[in-house]
Amino acid sequence: MTAPGRGEGDMNKAIKQEPLQVQAYFLPPGIEADVTVAARFDTPDGPAELLVPALNEDKLRSIADELKRRREEYLASLTTADVVERIAAAAERWLDPAYPHRQLAERLLPGLTGYAADSIRLQLKRYMRTFRKKELLRFIGEELDDPLMLDEFRPRKSGGFSRAYGPELIFHVFSGNVPGVSLWSLAMGLVARSAQLGKTSLAEPLMAVLFARSLAEIDPRLAEAIAIVPWKGGSRELESAAIASADAVVVYGGGGTVESVRAIVPAGKRFVAYGPKASVALIGREALTPDRLNGTVARLAADIAHYDQQSCMSPHCVYVEEGGSVDARSFAAYAAAELGRLQLRWPRSALTDSEAYAIHDVRNRYWLEEAEGGGAAVYASPGGTDWTVIYRDVPGFDVSPLNRTLVVYRCRSLEDDAVPALASCGREGLLQTCGVAVHPQRLFGMAERLGRIGANRLCPLGTMLQAKAGWHHDGRFNLIDLLRFADIERGTEDDAEQYDPDFE
Amino acid sequence: MRPESAAIIRDVLQYIERYGNSAADSPAAERDFGALALQLFAFQCEHNAAYRNYAKIKRKLPGQLHSWREIPPMPIQGFKRSALSCEPPEEALAVFTTSGTTNPELRGRQYHPTFDVWDASMRTGFRRFVMGSVPRLRTLVISPAEDLNANSSLSRYLSQAIRFFGTDGSGTYFRHDGLAADELIAGLQDCERSGEPVLLLGATFAYVPLLDRLQELDVRFRLAPGSRILDTGGFKGQSREVPMDWLYGQFEERFGVPRSGCVNMYGMTELCSQYYDDTLASGKPTTLKRGPAWLRPLVLDPHTLLPAPDGQVGVLAHIDLANWNSCVAILTEDLGVMRDGGFELLGRIGGAEARGCSLAVEQFIRSNEGNA
């Protein structure tokens, strides 16, 4: 007799698996919506489907009304300390590798976004650490001398009292390029005591939903003031309805997205946009000594590989100074080898036809330049488009087609060659992070020059994707831009004393 | 002209002569095509440094190839950068340039030391795909011909069509100040009256304002049976975009030329030969493009730039034996798919959009242009 079981088990596995259904939305209690499947994708455990609610203008308006009501009932009465504690408690859960939502995110995001699972795992936990209580306090403290201003009228150094109010309802338009980028915006909105209506992108609608669920685990009533709904961007009807209900609009995304939303926000309504930005790396000769070279290359390559350069903090190009132990051309070859190694560790996501062709197009451009005897060289992954490093012997600035395409510019001096090359990008307001590797004596001079042309963040190589608590997001604020202030002018409180009948 | 050039021209002309009317897929045509393409590539690598260096960087020098399919196609951006010519460029009889809509400073250039091959290719292809058994037709041209633009391959094409295949009443109706619509209408009325079949030739976008004008005047023609309409090039932002079905419907309604009398040509400055759809040749309306035996398409996988299997959408490359002086193989920015021995043109391949807040190439170009 043969032993039963094993063969049958194998048979069962072969049967087509029911897809895992993933709710890509988060609605306040009492709001019902018809649900449809918006997208299918693969996970290590089999196929999955994203469920999204069917929305129309009326439905969205009723969601917004419900959010405002629930905010008024509860969230508005919480103190800053209450809110910070709750957000931090939710984030702490995410820092436990066994936390079910984290595990779900780690299983679903690779199939959904295409980014390598190990890279996502690493980036997510680094990111979640920025929501610890100490970091949140730093953030608020950075922008408000007295965070209690969010709770009550507080005395001012110049006399009088002030209090800060957040919007009743914030409408967020999130981008889908970097998993979880939505969470900061939500956290800041909650600190402002605002109800949150978040429109996610179908490219990554998950993290905002999972984090809202975590908040609900900590404090269900707080989470009742949050709704996360994905829809395809550019739906005028839905966006207009959301904007009409909200008193502040926050947009993340490319130029097209920002402009299309800006066009329908009435003048006078608070509008905060985090539009398209480019970042670069600058490497001084002192970071190219024989003992530092490998580390420098590895840190730069990691900044390129994580999220396939899709973050606005990811470098498009690097300026490599002459005079180190290797020249810029050899540096390009080293960077190519390191990207080749990282391809094995964190494979690049699959690209669309046009994304792939854009990389070939850039390679061809510089191959042609090389063929003409121009000072270019191309180091390219064999076969496909996994990675590309282009060496150019004159500093310039060109936007990379991304997806692990790096331009290495040789320059004699970072200060004299690289900064001028970046000036036009900076003046357009398009330059954001500069990952730098320079001697301390040069750092402040570099910062001054880069700051002047428009850069707004200098950071170490290898951490370009991890902005620290308190950073000036795109050169602006995170919280203050959402707030309005009410003052009790100096003297008013003294004047009020005379109306006390007991006043002498 | 160097003797090697004269010899290669002779070989290409012989090929065109031999296979001008035969199906491109006969084994002999294919074998000779492959041999001649490799021979041309070797000739070009010898006399055209820019192409040779490019091939060398791509590790595809003549000795390294096993098949014509491996010839490294010159990206069309290469025609903007270098003088891709085996004969000295300054001795060229004519230089055709691309329209350079994005940057007029940077036009692609195709040098023509002689038109022997160009004319043989154009004439043979035109006869097969447009004329069929008809030797000549009254040919009316509604786009600028070579008298207005000496640097346009399309203009020369239109003028040669009249010379090779036009009857006495043929003519061009595009002047310095635009289309002479009234004259054209008079010409068409004349044809309608005399029952003489007409061949209308022009850029696709040129038909849109003409049709608008006819509608304005409420004019309709019933052109004689056997009349044909050739359009080429799409809309390129030069007129409002209309669906091709609408255009063909209008051709029938306004000119009385049925869909089976219409043909779309696909040509490029960077090529010396043209593709056509098979509609006139086969009598069955189709959008599938075919070329003469000396012009063959390859659809390349956009991810690897290697030939893609039939049925897969990819980037089009063309191997044109008539490109004897520049590059026998070129890489376009057009998308296509191979089907039944022809290809379907699917428009331009898009640029890469950043997925979120990172700066996209298009955005940067726009903001710089706004600045300038």
Coordinates of N, CA and C in Angstrom, one line a residue, chain A residues 35-129:
Chain A
V35 N -17.5 47.6 -4.2 CA -16.1 47.4 -4.3 C -15.8 46.7 -5.7
T36 N -14.8 47.2 -6.3 CA -14.4 46.5 -7.6 C -12.9 46.1 -7.5
V37 N -12.5 45.2 -8.4 CA -11.1 44.8 -8.5 C -10.4 45.8 -9.4
A38 N -9.4 46.5 -8.9 CA -8.7 47.5 -9.7 C -7.5 47.0 -10.4
A39 N -6.8 46.0 -9.8 CA -5.6 45.5 -10.3 C -5.3 44.2 -9.8
R40 N -4.5 43.4 -10.5 CA -4.1 42.1 -10.1 C -2.5 42.1 -10.1
F41 N -2.0 41.4 -9.1 CA -0.5 41.3 -9.1 C -0.1 40.0 -8.4
D42 N 1.1 39.7 -8.4 CA 1.6 38.5 -7.8 C 2.3 38.7 -6.5
T43 N 2.1 37.7 -5.6 CA 2.9 37.8 -4.3 C 3.5 36.4 -4.2
P44 N 4.5 36.3 -3.2 CA 5.1 35.0 -3.1 C 4.1 33.9 -2.7
D45 N 2.9 34.3 -2.2 CA 1.9 33.3 -1.8 C 0.9 33.1 -2.9
G46 N 1.0 33.7 -4.0 CA 0.0 33.5 -5.1 C -0.5 34.8 -5.5
P47 N -1.5 34.8 -6.4 CA -2.0 36.1 -7.0 C -2.8 36.9 -6.0
A48 N -2.8 38.2 -6.2 CA -3.6 39.0 -5.3 C -4.3 40.1 -6.1
E49 N -5.4 40.6 -5.5 CA -6.2 41.6 -6.2 C -6.4 42.8 -5.3
L50 N -6.3 44.0 -5.9 CA -6.6 45.2 -5.2 C -8.1 45.5 -5.3
L51 N -8.7 45.7 -4.1 CA -10.1 46.1 -4.2 C -10.2 47.6 -3.9
V52 N -11.0 48.2 -4.7 CA -11.1 49.7 -4.5 C -12.6 50.0 -4.5
P53 N -13.0 51.0 -3.8 CA -14.4 51.4 -3.7 C -14.8 52.2 -5.0
A54 N -16.1 51.9 -5.4 CA -16.6 52.7 -6.5 C -17.0 54.1 -5.9
L55 N -16.5 55.1 -6.6 CA -16.7 56.5 -6.0 C -17.4 57.4 -7.0
N56 N -18.2 58.3 -6.5 CA -18.6 59.4 -7.3 C -18.6 60.6 -6.5
E57 N -19.0 61.7 -7.1 CA -19.0 63.0 -6.4 C -19.7 62.9 -5.0
D58 N -21.0 62.4 -5.1 CA -21.8 62.3 -3.8 C -21.1 61.5 -2.7
K59 N -20.6 60.3 -3.2 CA -20.0 59.4 -2.2 C -18.8 60.1 -1.6
L60 N -18.1 60.8 -2.4 CA -16.9 61.4 -1.8 C -17.2 62.5 -0.9
R61 N -18.3 63.3 -1.2 CA -18.7 64.3 -0.3 C -19.2 63.8 1.0
S62 N -20.0 62.6 0.9 CA -20.5 62.1 2.2 C -19.3 61.6 3.0
I63 N -18.3 61.0 2.4 CA -17.1 60.6 3.1 C -16.5 61.8 3.8
A64 N -16.3 62.9 3.1 CA -15.7 64.1 3.6 C -16.5 64.6 4.8
D65 N -17.8 64.7 4.7 CA -18.7 65.2 5.7 C -18.5 64.3 7.0
E66 N -18.5 63.0 6.8 CA -18.4 62.1 7.9 C -17.0 62.3 8.6
L67 N -16.0 62.4 7.8 CA -14.7 62.7 8.4 C -14.7 63.9 9.2
K68 N -15.3 65.0 8.7 CA -15.3 66.2 9.5 C -16.1 66.1 10.8
R69 N -17.2 65.3 10.7 CA -18.0 65.1 11.9 C -17.2 64.4 12.9
R70 N -16.6 63.3 12.5 CA -15.8 62.5 13.5 C -14.6 63.2 14.0
R71 N -14.0 64.0 13.2 CA -12.9 64.8 13.7 C -13.4 65.8 14.8
E72 N -14.5 66.4 14.5 CA -15.1 67.4 15.5 C -15.4 66.7 16.8
E73 N -15.9 65.4 16.7 CA -16.3 64.7 17.9 C -15.1 64.3 18.7
Y74 N -14.0 64.0 18.1 CA -12.9 63.4 18.9 C -11.5 63.9 18.6
L75 N -11.0 63.8 17.4 CA -9.7 64.2 17.1 C -9.4 65.6 17.5
A76 N -10.3 66.5 17.2 CA -10.1 68.0 17.5 C -9.9 68.2 19.0
S77 N -10.4 67.2 19.9 CA -10.2 67.4 21.3 C -8.9 66.8 21.9
L78 N -8.2 66.1 21.0 CA -6.9 65.5 21.5 C -5.9 66.6 21.6
T79 N -4.9 66.3 22.5 CA -3.8 67.2 22.6 C -2.7 66.8 21.7
T80 N -1.7 67.6 21.5 CA -0.5 67.3 20.6 C 0.1 66.0 21.2
A81 N 0.3 66.0 22.5 CA 1.0 64.9 23.1 C 0.2 63.6 22.8
D82 N -1.2 63.7 22.9 CA -2.0 62.5 22.6 C -1.8 62.0 21.2
V83 N -1.8 62.9 20.3 CA -1.6 62.5 18.9 C -0.2 61.9 18.6
V84 N 0.8 62.6 19.1 CA 2.1 62.1 18.9 C 2.3 60.7 19.5
E85 N 1.7 60.5 20.7 CA 1.8 59.2 21.3 C 1.2 58.1 20.5
R86 N 0.0 58.4 19.9 CA -0.7 57.4 19.2 C 0.0 57.1 17.8
I87 N 0.5 58.1 17.2 CA 1.3 57.9 15.9 C 2.5 57.0 16.2
A88 N 3.2 57.4 17.3 CA 4.4 56.7 17.7 C 4.1 55.3 18.0
A89 N 3.0 55.1 18.7 CA 2.7 53.7 19.1 C 2.4 52.9 17.9
A90 N 1.7 53.5 16.9 CA 1.4 52.7 15.7 C 2.7 52.4 15.0
A91 N 3.6 53.4 14.9 CA 4.9 53.1 14.2 C 5.7 52.1 15.0
E92 N 5.7 52.1 16.3 CA 6.4 51.1 17.1 C 6.0 49.7 16.7
R93 N 4.7 49.5 16.4 CA 4.3 48.2 16.0 C 5.0 47.7 14.7
W94 N 5.2 48.7 13.8 CA 5.8 48.4 12.5 C 7.3 48.0 12.7
L95 N 7.8 48.4 13.8 CA 9.2 48.1 14.0 C 9.4 46.7 14.6
D96 N 8.3 46.0 14.7 CA 8.4 44.6 15.1 C 8.3 43.7 13.9
P97 N 9.4 42.9 13.6 CA 9.3 42.2 12.3 C 8.1 41.2 12.2
A98 N 7.6 40.9 13.4 CA 6.5 39.9 13.4 C 5.1 40.6 13.2
Y99 N 5.1 41.9 13.2 CA 3.8 42.6 13.1 C 3.1 42.3 11.8
P100 N 1.9 41.8 11.9 CA 1.2 41.3 10.7 C 1.1 42.3 9.6
H101 N 0.8 43.5 9.9 CA 0.7 44.5 8.8 C 2.0 44.7 8.1
R102 N 3.1 44.7 8.9 CA 4.4 44.8 8.3 C 4.7 43.6 7.4
Q103 N 4.3 42.5 7.9 CA 4.6 41.3 7.1 C 3.7 41.3 5.8
L104 N 2.5 41.8 5.9 CA 1.7 41.9 4.7 C 2.3 42.8 3.7
A105 N 2.7 44.0 4.2 CA 3.3 45.0 3.4 C 4.6 44.4 2.7
E106 N 5.4 43.7 3.4 CA 6.6 43.1 2.9 C 6.3 42.0 1.8
R107 N 5.1 41.4 2.0 CA 4.7 40.4 1.0 C 4.1 41.0 -0.3
L108 N 3.3 42.0 -0.1 CA 2.6 42.6 -1.2 C 3.3 43.6 -2.0
L109 N 4.1 44.5 -1.3 CA 4.7 45.6 -2.0 C 5.7 45.2 -3.2
P110 N 6.5 44.1 -3.0 CA 7.3 43.8 -4.2 C 6.6 43.5 -5.4
G111 N 5.5 42.8 -5.3 CA 4.7 42.5 -6.5 C 4.0 43.7 -7.1
L112 N 3.6 44.5 -6.1 CA 2.8 45.7 -6.5 C 3.7 46.8 -7.2
T113 N 4.9 47.0 -6.6 CA 5.7 48.1 -7.1 C 6.8 47.6 -8.0
G114 N 7.2 46.4 -7.9 CA 8.3 45.9 -8.7 C 9.6 46.0 -8.0
Y115 N 9.7 46.8 -6.9 CA 11.0 46.9 -6.2 C 11.4 45.6 -5.5
A116 N 12.7 45.4 -5.4 CA 13.2 44.2 -4.8 C 12.7 44.1 -3.3
A117 N 12.3 42.9 -3.0 CA 11.8 42.6 -1.6 C 12.7 43.0 -0.5
D118 N 14.0 42.7 -0.7 CA 15.0 43.0 0.4 C 15.2 44.5 0.5
S119 N 15.2 45.2 -0.6 CA 15.3 46.6 -0.6 C 14.1 47.3 0.1
I120 N 12.9 46.8 -0.2 CA 11.7 47.4 0.4 C 11.8 47.1 1.9
R121 N 12.2 45.9 2.3 CA 12.2 45.6 3.7 C 13.1 46.6 4.5
L122 N 14.3 46.8 3.9 CA 15.3 47.6 4.5 C 14.8 49.1 4.6
Q123 N 14.3 49.6 3.5 CA 13.9 51.0 3.4 C 12.7 51.2 4.3
L124 N 11.8 50.3 4.4 CA 10.6 50.5 5.2 C 10.9 50.6 6.7
K125 N 11.8 49.7 7.1 CA 12.1 49.8 8.6 C 12.9 51.1 8.9
R126 N 13.8 51.5 8.0 CA 14.5 52.7 8.2 C 13.5 53.9 8.3
Y127 N 12.5 53.8 7.4 CA 11.5 54.9 7.3 C 10.7 54.9 8.6
M128 N 10.2 53.7 9.0 CA 9.3 53.7 10.1 C 10.0 54.2 11.4
R129 N 11.3 54.1 11.5 CA 12.0 54.6 12.6 C 11.9 56.2 12.7

